[in-house]
Short mmCIF file of C-alpha atoms (C1' of nucleotides) in Angstrom, two decimals:
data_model
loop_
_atom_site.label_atom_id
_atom_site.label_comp_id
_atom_site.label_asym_id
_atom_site.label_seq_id
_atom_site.Cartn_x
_atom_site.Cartn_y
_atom_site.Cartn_z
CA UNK A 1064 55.22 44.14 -59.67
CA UNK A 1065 58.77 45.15 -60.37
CA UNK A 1066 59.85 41.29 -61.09
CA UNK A 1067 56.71 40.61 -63.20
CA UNK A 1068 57.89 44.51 -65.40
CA UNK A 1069 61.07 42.73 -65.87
CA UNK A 1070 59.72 39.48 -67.02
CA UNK A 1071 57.56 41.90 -69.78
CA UNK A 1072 60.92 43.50 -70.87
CA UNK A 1073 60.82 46.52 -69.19
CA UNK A 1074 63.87 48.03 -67.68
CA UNK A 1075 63.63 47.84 -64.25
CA UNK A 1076 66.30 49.19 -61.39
CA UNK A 1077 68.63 46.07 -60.77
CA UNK A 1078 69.87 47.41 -57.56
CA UNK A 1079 66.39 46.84 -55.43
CA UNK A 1080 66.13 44.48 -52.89
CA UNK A 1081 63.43 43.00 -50.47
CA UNK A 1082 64.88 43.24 -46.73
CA UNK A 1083 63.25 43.33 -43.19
CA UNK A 1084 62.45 45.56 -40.86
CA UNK A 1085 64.40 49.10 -39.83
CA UNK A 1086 67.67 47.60 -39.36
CA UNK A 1087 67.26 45.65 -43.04
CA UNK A 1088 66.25 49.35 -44.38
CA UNK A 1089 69.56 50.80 -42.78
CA UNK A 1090 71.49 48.32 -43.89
CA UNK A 1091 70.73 49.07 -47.44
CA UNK A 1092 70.67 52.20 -47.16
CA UNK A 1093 74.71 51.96 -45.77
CA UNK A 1094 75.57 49.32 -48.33
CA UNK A 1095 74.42 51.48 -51.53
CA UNK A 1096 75.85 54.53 -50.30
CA UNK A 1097 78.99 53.27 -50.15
CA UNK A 1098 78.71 51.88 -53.76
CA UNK A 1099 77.39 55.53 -54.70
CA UNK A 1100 80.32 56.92 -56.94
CA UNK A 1101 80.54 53.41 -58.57
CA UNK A 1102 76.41 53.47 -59.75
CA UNK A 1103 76.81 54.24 -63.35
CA UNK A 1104 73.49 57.46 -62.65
CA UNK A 1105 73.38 59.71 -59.95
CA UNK A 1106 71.14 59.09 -57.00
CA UNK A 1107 70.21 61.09 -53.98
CA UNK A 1108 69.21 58.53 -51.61
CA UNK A 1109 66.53 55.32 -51.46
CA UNK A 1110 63.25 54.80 -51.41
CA UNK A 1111 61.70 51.97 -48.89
CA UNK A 1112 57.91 50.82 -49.96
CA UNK A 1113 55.67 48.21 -48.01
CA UNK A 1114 56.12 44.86 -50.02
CA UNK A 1115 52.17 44.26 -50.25
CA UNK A 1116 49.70 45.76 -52.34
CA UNK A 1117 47.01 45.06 -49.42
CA UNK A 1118 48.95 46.52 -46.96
CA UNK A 1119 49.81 49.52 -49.20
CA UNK A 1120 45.82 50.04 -50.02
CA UNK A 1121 44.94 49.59 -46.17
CA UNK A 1122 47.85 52.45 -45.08
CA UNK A 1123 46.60 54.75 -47.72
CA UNK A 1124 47.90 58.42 -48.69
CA UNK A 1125 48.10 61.68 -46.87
CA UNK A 1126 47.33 64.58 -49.19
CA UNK A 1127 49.66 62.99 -52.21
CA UNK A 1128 51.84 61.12 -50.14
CA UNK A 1129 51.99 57.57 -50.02
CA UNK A 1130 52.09 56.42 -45.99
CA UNK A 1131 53.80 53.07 -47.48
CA UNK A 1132 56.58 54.26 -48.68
CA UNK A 1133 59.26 57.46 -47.59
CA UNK A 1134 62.61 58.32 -49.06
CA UNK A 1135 65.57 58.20 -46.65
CA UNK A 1136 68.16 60.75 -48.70
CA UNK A 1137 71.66 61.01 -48.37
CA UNK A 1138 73.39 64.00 -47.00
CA UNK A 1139 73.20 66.89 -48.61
CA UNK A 1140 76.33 68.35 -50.62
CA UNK A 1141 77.37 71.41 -49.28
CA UNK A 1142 79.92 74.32 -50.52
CA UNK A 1143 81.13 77.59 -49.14
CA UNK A 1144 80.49 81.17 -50.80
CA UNK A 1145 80.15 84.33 -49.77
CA UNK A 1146 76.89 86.27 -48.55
CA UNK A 1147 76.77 89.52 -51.24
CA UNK A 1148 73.49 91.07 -50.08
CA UNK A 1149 70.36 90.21 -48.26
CA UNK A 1150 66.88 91.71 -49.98
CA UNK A 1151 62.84 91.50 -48.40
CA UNK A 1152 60.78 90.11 -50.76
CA UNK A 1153 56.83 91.00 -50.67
CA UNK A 1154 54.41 88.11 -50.67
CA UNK A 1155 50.67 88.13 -51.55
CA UNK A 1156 49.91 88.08 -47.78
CA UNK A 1157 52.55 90.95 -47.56
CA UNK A 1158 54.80 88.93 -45.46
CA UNK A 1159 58.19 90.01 -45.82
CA UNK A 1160 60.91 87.26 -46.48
CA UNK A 1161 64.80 88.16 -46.61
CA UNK A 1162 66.41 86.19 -49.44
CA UNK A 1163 69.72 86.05 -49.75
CA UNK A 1164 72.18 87.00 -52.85
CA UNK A 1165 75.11 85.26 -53.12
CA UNK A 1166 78.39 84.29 -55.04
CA UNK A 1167 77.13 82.25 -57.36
CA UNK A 1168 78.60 78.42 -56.15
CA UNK A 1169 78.35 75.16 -58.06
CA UNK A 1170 76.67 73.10 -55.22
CA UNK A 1171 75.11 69.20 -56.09
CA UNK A 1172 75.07 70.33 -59.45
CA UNK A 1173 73.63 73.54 -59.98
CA UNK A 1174 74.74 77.02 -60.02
CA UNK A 1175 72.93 78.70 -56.36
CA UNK A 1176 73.18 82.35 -56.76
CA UNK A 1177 69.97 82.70 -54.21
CA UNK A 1178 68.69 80.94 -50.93
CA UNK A 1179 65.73 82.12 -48.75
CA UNK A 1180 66.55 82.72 -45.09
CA UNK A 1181 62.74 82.46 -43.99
CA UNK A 1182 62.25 85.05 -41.26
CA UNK A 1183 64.69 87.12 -38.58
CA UNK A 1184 64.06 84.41 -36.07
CA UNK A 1185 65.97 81.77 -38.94
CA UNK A 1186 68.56 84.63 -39.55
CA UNK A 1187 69.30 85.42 -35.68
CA UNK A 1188 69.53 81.99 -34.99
CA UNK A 1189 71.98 81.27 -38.03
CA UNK A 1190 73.86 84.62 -36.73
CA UNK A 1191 74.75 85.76 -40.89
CA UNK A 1192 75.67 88.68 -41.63
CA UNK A 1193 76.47 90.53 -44.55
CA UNK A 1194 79.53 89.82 -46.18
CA UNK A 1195 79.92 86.37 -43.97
CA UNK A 1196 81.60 83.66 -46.03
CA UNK A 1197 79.18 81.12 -45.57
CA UNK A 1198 77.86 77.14 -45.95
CA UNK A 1199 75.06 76.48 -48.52
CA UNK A 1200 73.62 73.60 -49.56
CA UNK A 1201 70.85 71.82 -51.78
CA UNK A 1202 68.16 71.37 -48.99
CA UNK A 1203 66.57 67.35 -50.23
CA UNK A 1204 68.76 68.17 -53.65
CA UNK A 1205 66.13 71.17 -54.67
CA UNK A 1206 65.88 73.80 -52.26
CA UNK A 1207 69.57 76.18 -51.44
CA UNK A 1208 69.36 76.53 -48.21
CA UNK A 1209 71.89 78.71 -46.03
CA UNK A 1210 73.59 76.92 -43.41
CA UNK A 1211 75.43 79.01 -41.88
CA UNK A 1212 78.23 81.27 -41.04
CA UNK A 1213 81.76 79.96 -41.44
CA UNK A 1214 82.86 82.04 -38.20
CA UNK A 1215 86.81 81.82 -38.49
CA UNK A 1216 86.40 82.83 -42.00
CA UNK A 1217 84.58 86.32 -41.07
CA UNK A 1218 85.54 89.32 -42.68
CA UNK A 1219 86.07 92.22 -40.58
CA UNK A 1220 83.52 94.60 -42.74
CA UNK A 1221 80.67 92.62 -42.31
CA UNK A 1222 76.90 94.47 -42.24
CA UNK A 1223 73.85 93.39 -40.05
CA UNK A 1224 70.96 91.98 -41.66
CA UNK A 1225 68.42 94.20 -40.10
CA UNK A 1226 64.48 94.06 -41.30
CA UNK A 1227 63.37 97.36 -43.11
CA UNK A 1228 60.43 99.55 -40.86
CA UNK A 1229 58.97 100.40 -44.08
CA UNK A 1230 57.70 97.99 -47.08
CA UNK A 1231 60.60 98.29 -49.69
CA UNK A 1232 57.79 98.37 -52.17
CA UNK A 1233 55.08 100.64 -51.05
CA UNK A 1234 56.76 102.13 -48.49
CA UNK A 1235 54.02 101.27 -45.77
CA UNK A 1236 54.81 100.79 -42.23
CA UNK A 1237 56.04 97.37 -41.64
CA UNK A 1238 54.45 95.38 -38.88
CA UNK A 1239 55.35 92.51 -36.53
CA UNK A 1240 52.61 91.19 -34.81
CA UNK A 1241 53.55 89.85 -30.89
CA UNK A 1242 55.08 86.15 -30.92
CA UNK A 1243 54.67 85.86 -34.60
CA UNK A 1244 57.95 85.20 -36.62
CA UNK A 1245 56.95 86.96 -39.80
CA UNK A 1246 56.62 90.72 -40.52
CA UNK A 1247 54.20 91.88 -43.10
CA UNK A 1248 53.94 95.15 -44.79
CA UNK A 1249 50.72 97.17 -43.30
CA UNK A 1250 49.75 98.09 -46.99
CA UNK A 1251 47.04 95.59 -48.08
CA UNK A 1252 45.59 96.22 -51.58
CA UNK A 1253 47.53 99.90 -51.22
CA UNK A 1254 50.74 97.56 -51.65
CA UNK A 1255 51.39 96.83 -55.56
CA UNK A 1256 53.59 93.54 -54.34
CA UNK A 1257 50.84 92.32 -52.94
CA UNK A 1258 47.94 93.13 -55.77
CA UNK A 1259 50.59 91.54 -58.06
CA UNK A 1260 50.49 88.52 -56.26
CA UNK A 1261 47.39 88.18 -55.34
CA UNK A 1262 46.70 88.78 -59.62
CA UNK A 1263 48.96 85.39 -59.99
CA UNK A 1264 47.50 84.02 -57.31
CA UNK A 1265 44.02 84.23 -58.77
CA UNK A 1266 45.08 83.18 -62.33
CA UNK A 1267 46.85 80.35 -60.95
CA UNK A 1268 46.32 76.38 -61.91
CA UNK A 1269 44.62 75.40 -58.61
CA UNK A 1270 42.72 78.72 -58.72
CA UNK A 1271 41.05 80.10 -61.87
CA UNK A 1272 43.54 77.80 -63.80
CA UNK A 1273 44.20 80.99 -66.91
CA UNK A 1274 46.27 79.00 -69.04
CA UNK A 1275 49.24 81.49 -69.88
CA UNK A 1276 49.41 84.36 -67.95
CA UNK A 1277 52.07 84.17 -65.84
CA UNK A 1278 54.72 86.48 -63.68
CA UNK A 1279 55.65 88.52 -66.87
CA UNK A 1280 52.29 89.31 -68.04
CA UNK A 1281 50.92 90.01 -64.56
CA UNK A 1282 53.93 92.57 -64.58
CA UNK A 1283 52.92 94.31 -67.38
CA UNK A 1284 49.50 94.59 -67.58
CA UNK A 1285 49.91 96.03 -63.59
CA UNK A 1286 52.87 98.62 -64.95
CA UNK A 1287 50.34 99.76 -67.59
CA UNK A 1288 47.20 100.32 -65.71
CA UNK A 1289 45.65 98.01 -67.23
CA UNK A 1290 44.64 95.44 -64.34
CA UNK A 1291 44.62 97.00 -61.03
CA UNK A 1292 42.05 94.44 -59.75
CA UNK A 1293 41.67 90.37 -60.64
CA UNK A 1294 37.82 91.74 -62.65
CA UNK A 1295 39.94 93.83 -64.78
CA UNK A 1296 41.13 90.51 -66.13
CA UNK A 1297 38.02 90.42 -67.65
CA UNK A 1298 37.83 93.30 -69.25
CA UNK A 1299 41.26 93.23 -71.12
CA UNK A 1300 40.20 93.24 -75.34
CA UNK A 1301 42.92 90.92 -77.51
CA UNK A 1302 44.10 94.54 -78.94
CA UNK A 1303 45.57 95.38 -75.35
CA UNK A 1304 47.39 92.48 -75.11
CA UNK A 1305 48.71 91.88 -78.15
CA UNK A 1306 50.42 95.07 -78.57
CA UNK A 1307 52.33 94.08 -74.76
CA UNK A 1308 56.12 92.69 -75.28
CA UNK A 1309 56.45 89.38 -76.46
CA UNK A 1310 53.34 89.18 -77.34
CA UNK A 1311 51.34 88.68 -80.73
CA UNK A 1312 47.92 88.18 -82.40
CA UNK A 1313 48.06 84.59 -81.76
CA UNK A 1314 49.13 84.66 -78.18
CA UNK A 1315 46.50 87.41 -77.76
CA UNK A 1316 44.24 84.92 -78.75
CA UNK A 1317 44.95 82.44 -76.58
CA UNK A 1318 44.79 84.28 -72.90
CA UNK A 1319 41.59 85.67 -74.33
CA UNK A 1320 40.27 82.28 -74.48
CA UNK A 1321 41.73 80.91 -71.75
CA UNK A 1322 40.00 83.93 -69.62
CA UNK A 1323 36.92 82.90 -71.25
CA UNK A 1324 37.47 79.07 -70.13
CA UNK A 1325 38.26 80.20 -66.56
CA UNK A 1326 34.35 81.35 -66.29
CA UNK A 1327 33.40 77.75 -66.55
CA UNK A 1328 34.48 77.41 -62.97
CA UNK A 1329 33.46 75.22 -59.32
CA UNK A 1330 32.78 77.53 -56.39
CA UNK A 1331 35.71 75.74 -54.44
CA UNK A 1332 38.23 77.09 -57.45
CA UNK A 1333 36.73 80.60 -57.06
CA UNK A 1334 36.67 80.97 -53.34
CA UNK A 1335 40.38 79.67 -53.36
CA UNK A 1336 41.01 81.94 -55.96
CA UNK A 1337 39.80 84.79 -53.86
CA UNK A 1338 43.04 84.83 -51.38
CA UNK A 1339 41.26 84.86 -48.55
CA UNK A 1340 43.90 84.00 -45.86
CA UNK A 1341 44.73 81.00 -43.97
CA UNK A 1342 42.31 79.35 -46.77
CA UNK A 1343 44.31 77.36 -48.64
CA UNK A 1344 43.02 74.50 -51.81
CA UNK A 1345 41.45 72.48 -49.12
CA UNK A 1346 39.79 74.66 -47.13
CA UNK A 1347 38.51 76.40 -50.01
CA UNK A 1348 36.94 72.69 -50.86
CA UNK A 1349 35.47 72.34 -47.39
CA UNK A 1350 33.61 75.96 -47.48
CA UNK A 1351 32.37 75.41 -50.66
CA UNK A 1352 30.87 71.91 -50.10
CA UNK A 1353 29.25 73.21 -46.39
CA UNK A 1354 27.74 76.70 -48.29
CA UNK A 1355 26.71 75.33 -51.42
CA UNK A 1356 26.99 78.32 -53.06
CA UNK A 1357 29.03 81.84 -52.90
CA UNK A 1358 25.92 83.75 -51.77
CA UNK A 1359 25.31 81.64 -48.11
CA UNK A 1360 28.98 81.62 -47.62
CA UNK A 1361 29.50 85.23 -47.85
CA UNK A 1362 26.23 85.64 -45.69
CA UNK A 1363 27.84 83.50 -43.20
CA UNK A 1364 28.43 84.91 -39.25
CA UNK A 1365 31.74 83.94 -37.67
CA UNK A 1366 29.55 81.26 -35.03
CA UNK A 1367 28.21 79.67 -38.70
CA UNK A 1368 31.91 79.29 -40.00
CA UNK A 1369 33.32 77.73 -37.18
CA UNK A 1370 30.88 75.14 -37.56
CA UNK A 1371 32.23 74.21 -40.72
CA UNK A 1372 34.78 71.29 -40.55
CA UNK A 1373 38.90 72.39 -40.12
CA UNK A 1374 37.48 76.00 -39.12
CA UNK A 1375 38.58 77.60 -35.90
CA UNK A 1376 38.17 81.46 -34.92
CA UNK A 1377 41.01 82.54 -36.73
CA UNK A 1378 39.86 81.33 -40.18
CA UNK A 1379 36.07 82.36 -39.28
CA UNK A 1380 37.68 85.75 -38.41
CA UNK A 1381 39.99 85.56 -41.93
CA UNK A 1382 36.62 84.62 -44.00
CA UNK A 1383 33.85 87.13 -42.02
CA UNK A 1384 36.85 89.58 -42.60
CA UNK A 1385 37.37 89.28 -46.50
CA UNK A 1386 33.14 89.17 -46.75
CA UNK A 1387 32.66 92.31 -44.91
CA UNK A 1388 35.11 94.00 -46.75
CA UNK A 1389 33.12 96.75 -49.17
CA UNK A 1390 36.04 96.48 -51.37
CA UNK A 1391 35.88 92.77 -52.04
CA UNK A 1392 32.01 92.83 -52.42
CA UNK A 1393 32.16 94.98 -55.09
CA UNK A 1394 35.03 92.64 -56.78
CA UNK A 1395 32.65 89.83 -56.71
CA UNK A 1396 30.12 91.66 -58.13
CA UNK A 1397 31.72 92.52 -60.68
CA UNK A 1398 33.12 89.57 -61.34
CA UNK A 1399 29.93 88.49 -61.50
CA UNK A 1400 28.82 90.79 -63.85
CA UNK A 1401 31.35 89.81 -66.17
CA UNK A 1402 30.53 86.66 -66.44
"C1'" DC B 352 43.71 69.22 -18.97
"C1'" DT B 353 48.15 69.74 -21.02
"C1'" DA B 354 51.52 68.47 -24.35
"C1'" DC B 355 52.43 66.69 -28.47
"C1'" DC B 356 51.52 65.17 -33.21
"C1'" DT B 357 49.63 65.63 -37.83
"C1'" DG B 358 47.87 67.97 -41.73
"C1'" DA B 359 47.22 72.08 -44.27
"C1'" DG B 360 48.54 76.78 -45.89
"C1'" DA B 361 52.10 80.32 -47.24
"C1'" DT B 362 56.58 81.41 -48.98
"C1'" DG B 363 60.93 80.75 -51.38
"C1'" DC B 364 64.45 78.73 -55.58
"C1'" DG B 365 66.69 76.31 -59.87
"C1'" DT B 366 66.01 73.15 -63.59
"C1'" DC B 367 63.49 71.15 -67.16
"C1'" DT B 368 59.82 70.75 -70.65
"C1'" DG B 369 56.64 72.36 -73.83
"C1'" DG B 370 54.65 76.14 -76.23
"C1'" DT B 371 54.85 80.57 -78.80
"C1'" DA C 486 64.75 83.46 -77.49
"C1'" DC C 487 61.74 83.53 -74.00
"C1'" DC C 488 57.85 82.39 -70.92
"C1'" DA C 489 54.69 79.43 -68.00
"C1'" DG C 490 54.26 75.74 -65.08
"C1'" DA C 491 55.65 71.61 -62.52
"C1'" DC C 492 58.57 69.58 -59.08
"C1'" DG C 493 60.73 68.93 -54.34
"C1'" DC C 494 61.77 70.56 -49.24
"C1'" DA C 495 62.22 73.71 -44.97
"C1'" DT C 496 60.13 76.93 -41.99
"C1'" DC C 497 56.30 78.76 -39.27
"C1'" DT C 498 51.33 79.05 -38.04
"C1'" DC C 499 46.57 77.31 -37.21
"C1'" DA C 500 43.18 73.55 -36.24
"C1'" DG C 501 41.93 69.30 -34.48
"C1'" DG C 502 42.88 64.81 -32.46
"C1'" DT C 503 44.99 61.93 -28.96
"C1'" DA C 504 48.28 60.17 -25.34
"C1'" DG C 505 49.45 60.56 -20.70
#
DNA sequence: CTACCTGAGATGCGTCTGGT
DNA sequence: ACCAGACGCATCTCAGGTAG
């Protein structure tokens, strides 16, 4: 396909090549790495694809990945800094993540002023501390990434990074639950990180898909009192918003309609939307297409849910859970109610 | 039957593009 | 001037399939 583009006059890569098997693959991969600094663009590594289009059908995709071809990348560029500050970050499932603050450092082209450190298990086993000079680097040239402690270079004031016992947000107990690596704050709905996120979460493309109302907005309208629960989305009039920052009659306008759009929904986007735990896009597909509608999946016993395809007894227990939950009943009613 | 592999879900970050 | 949304990858966990 590539040598019939070029015959049309398209501009096509000049430096691919057909070669043979693993060893043709590494090869290549040596022979343009060396010629790196001399390409006249920069390029983080190759890209080997099956040379048939009938192979290529017959190996097929997983998820959006193509199982005939893979990118073999080259190293990634690393730089040293210095590790300011670690802070716990609240996610919509309340799991706490420490995230790192550092010296802002030019690293494969970008300024990295923050890198996520995953969990204390990641963080014990990279022993950082506080204050470490340390290695970062562009994880597959997106992602910082902290590598690690440059030991010789450690300072002699540096500070453990030790997980809070209370939820720097909401100031509920934090938990850890037995052979788990991540520790969530105990605060649920009480938690306004979480609400907030599970707010986005709901609005989101894959979810409800409401076009414009992002982090900011979510902030504000929370701050305000003026959405405390995803069906108070519904309520908001185009006065309320447009007298929030930044915003006007026009963009008013628009997240009004786009909240009106987002009625016009599947039940797969709405149960995803939900935030039901451990159910994900495709889960959320798979519940939907087995219930056929919201009212037999909500009526559905744990025994019924592990039926379903991809469902074990932890996401029966996650689903039954959410359903029995007076709380989210009443959310769904209401939802329903407006519209 | 156990051990391992694969796929999916959750979370995090910086840049770029397009829209307001 | 600013915001929303898309992209790409590492880590851990859960579910289900398969090799030994």
């Amino acid at each position: 396909m590539l040598e019939q583009l070029k015959t049309w006059g398209f501009r096509v890569c000049p430096e691919s090549a057909l070669v043979q098997g693993a060893q043709g693959c590494a090869a290549y991969y040596a022979a343009i790495g060396a010629r790196r600094p001399e390409l006249p663009y920069e390029i983080d590594g190759v890209v080997y694809k099956v040379n048939d289009f009938a192979l290529q059908q017959q190996l097929g995709f997983v998820s959006r990945a193509p199982r005939w071809a893979t990118a073999h990348k080259f190293p990634a560029q690393e730089e040293i800094t210095k590790l300011l500050d670690v802070e716990f970050q609240v996610g919509r499932t309340g799991a706490l993540t420490p995230v790192a603050r550092l010296e802002p450092v030019f690293v494969g082209g970008v300024t990295v002023s923050n890198a996520t450190l995953h969990n204390m298990d990641e963080v014990i086993r990279k022993d950082v501390r506080i204050g470490d000079t340390v290695i970062v680097r562009r994880a597959g040239d997106v992602i910082p990434e902290v590598v690690g402690p440059v030991p010789e270079r450690r300072p002699d004031d540096t500070r453990e990074i030790t997980m809070p016992e209370q939820c720097p947000v909401c100031h509920s107990e934090v938990q850890r639950i037995a052979d788990e690596a991540v520790y969530r704050c105990s605060g649920g709905l009480f938690c306004p990180a979480q609400v907030k996120e599970a707010i986005k979460h709901f609005a989101s493309r894959k979810a409800m898909n409401i076009d414009g109302l992002g982090d900011k907005l979510v902030e504000q309208f929370f701050e305000q009192g003026l959405v405390k629960h995803v069906d108070d989305l519904y309520r908001l009039e185009a006065a309320q918003v447009a007298a929030l920052e930044r915003m006007g009659e026009k963009s008013a306008e628009n997240l009004i309609n786009a909240l009106e759009k987002s009625k016009s929904t599947t039940l797969e986007r709405f149960v995803f939307a939900l935030g039901v735990r451990e159910v994900g896009e495709t889960t959320a597909k798979t519940l939907a297409r087995y219930y056929g509608s919201l009212e037999s999946l909500m009526a559905a016993d744990q025994d019924s849910l592990q039926a379903a395809p991809d469902v074990g007894p932890v996401v029966a227990e996650r689903v039954f859970q959410f359903f029995a939950e007076p709380h989210n009943q009443q959310t769904i009613q209401n939802l329903r109610e407006l519209g």
